[in-house]
mmCIF file of C-alpha atoms in Angstrom:
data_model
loop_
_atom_site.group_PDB
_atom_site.id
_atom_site.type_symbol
_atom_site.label_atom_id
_atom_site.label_comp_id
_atom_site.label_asym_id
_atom_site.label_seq_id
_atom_site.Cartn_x
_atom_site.Cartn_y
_atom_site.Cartn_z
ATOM 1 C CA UNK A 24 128.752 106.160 85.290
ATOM 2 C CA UNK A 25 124.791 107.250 84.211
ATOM 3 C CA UNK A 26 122.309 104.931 84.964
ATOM 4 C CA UNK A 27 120.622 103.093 81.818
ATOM 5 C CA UNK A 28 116.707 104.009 81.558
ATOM 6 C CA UNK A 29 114.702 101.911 84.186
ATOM 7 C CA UNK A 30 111.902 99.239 83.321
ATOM 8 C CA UNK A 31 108.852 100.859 82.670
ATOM 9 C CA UNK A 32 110.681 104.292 81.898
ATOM 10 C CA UNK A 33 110.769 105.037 85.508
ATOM 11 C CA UNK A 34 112.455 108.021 87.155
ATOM 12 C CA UNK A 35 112.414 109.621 90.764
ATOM 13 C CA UNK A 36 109.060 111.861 89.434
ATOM 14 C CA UNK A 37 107.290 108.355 89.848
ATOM 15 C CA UNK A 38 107.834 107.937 93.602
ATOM 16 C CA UNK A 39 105.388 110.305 95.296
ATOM 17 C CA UNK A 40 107.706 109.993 98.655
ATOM 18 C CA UNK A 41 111.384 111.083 98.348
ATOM 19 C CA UNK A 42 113.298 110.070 101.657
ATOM 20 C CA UNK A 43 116.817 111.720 101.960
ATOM 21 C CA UNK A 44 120.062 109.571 102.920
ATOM 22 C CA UNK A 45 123.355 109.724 103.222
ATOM 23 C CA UNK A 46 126.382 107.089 102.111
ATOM 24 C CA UNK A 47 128.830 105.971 104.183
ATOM 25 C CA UNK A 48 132.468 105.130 103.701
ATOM 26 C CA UNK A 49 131.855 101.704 104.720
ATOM 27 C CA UNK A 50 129.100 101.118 102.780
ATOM 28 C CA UNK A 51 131.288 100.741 99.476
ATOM 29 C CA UNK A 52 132.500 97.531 99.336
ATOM 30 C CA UNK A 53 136.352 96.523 97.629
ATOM 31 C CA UNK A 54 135.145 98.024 94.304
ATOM 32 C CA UNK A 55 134.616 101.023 95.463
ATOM 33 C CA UNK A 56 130.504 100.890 95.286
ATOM 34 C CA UNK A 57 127.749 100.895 97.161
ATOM 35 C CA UNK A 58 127.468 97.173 98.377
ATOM 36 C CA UNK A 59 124.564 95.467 97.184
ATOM 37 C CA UNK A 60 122.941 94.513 100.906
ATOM 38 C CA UNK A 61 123.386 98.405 101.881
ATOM 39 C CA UNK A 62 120.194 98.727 99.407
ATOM 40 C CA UNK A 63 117.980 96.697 101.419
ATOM 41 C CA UNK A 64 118.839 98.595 104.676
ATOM 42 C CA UNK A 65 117.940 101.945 102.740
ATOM 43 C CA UNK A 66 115.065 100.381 101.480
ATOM 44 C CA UNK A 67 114.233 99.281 105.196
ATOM 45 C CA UNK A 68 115.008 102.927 107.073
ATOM 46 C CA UNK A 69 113.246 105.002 104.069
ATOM 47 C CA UNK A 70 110.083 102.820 104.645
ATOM 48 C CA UNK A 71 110.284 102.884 108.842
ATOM 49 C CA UNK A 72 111.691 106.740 108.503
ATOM 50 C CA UNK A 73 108.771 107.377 106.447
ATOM 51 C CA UNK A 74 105.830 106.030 108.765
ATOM 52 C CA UNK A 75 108.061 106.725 112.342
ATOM 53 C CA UNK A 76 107.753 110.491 111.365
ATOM 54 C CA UNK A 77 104.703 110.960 109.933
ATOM 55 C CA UNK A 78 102.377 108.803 112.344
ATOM 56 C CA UNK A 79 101.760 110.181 115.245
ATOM 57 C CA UNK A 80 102.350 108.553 118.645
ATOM 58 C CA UNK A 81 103.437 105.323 116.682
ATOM 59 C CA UNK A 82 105.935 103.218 119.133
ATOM 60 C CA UNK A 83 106.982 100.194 116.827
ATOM 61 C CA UNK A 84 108.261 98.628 120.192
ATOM 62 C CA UNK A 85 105.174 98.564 122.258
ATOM 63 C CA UNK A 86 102.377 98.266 119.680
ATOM 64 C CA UNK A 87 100.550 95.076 119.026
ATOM 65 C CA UNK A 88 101.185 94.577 115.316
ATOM 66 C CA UNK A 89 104.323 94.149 113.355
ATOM 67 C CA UNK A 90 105.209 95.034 110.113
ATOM 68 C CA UNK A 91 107.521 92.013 109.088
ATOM 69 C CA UNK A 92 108.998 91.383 105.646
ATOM 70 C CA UNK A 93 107.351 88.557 103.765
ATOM 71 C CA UNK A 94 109.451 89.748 100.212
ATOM 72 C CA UNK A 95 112.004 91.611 99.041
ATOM 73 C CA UNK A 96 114.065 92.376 95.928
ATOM 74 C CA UNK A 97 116.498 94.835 94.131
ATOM 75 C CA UNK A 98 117.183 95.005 90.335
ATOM 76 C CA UNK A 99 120.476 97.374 90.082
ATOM 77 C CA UNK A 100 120.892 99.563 87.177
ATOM 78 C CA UNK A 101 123.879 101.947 87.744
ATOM 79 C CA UNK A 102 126.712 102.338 90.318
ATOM 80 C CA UNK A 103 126.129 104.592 93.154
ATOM 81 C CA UNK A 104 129.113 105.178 96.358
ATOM 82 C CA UNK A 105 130.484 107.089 98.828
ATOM 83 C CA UNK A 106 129.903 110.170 98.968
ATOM 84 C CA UNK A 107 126.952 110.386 96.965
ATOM 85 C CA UNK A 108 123.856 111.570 98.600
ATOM 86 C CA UNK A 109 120.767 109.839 97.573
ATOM 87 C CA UNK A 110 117.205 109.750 97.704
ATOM 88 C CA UNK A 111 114.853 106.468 98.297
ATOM 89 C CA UNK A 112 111.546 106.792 96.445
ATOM 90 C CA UNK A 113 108.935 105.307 97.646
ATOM 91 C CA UNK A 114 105.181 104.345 96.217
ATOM 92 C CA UNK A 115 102.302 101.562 97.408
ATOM 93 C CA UNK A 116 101.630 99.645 94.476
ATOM 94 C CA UNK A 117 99.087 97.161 96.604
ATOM 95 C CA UNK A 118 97.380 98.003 99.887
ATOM 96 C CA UNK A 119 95.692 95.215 101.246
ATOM 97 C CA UNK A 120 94.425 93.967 104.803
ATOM 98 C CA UNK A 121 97.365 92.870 106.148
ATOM 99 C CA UNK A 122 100.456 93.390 103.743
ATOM 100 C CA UNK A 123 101.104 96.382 101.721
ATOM 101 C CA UNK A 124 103.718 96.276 98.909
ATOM 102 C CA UNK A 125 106.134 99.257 98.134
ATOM 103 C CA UNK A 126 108.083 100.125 94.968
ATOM 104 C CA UNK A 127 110.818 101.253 95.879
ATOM 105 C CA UNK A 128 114.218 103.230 93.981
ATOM 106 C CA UNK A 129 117.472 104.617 95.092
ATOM 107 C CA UNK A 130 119.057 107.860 93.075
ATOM 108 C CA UNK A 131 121.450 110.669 93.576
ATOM 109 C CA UNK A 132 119.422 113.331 95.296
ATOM 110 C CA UNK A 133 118.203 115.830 92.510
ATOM 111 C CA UNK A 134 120.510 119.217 92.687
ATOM 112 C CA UNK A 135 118.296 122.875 92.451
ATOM 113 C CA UNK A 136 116.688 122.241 88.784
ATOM 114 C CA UNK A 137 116.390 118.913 88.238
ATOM 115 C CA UNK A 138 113.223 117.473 87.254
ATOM 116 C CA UNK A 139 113.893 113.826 87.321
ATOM 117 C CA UNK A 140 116.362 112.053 88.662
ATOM 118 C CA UNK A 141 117.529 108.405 86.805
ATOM 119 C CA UNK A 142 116.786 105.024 89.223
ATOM 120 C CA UNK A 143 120.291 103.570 89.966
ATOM 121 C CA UNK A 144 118.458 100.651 91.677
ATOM 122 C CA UNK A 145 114.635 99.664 91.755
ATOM 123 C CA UNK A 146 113.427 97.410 94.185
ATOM 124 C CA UNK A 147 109.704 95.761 95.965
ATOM 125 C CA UNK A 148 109.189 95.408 99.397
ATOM 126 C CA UNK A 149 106.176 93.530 101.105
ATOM 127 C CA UNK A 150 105.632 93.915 104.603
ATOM 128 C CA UNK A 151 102.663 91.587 106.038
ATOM 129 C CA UNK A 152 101.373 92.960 109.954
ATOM 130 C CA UNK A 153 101.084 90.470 112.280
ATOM 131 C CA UNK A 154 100.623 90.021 116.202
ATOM 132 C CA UNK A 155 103.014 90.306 118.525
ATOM 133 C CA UNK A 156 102.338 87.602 119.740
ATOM 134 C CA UNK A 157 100.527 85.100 117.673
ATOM 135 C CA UNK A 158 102.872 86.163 114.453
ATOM 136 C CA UNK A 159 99.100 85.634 113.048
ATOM 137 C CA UNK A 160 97.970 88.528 110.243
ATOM 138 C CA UNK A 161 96.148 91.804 111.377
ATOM 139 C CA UNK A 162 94.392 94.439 109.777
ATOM 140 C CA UNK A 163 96.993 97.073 109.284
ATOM 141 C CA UNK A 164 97.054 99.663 111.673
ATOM 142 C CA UNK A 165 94.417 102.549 110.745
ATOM 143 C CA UNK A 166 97.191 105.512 111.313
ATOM 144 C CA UNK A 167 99.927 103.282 109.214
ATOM 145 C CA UNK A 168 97.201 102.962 106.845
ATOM 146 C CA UNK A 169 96.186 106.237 106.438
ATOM 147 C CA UNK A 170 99.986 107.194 105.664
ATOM 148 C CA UNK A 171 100.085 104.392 103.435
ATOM 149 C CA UNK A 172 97.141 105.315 101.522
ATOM 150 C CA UNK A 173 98.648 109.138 100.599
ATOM 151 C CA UNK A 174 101.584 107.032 98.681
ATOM 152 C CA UNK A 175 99.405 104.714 96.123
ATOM 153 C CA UNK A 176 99.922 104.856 92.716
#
């Protein structure tokens, strides 16, 4: 099944981060398609993939801030499955202080050639750093932000 245009005329050339994944068998549910909650955990490891590998030193278990998830949401526009490898694009849409809010999209990965892939699923993601601690808001952290920064549209 192709996937119908997405809002806005987005495609995969609109994410500026692309992060590879693989499906599981058991993430197709009794019709045979991706599950709908398997989205939100690719969502959730291309965003922490993304920042674990390209901030350096970063040890999400012993530093002082959290990124926690204040929002989250998934419109689905096309049936993706086992085996189908994907791609997760990724874009900031709003960095502020605290919380930064992603765009997100799952697709089939592009094969040699293409030039855009079509959005099976499109999705937003706010994370809001806190404290450890307090669960109080914190500045983002100024390597996270940095990262964060190179992804803006």
């Amino acid at each position: 099944m192709s996937s119908p245009p997405a809002p806005e005329g987005l495609t995969s050339q609109d994410f500026p981060v692309h992060w590879p994944v693989l499906t599981r068998w058991a993430d197709n549910d009794m019709f045979g398609h991706l599950n709908n909650a398997v989205y939100y955990q690719l969502f959730d490891t291309a965003i922490n993939g993304w920042i674990a590998a390209n901030v350096p030193d970063l040890d999400p278990v012993a530093m002082p801030e959290l990124g926690v998830v204040a929002e989250s949401g998934c419109r689905f526009l096309g049936e993706l499955g086992f085996p189908d490898r994907l791609a997760v694009g990724l874009a900031v849409t709003r960095l502020g202080r605290s919380s930064v809010t992603y765009r997100l999209a799952v697709f089939r990965a592009p094969s040699a050639g293409d030039t855009a892939a079509p959005l099976a699923a499109l999705g937003h993601w706010v994370h809001v750093y806190v404290d450890r601690s307090t669960r109080r808001p914190v500045p983002i952290p100024e390597g996270i932000r940095a990262l964060l920064a190179t992804a803006q549209v």
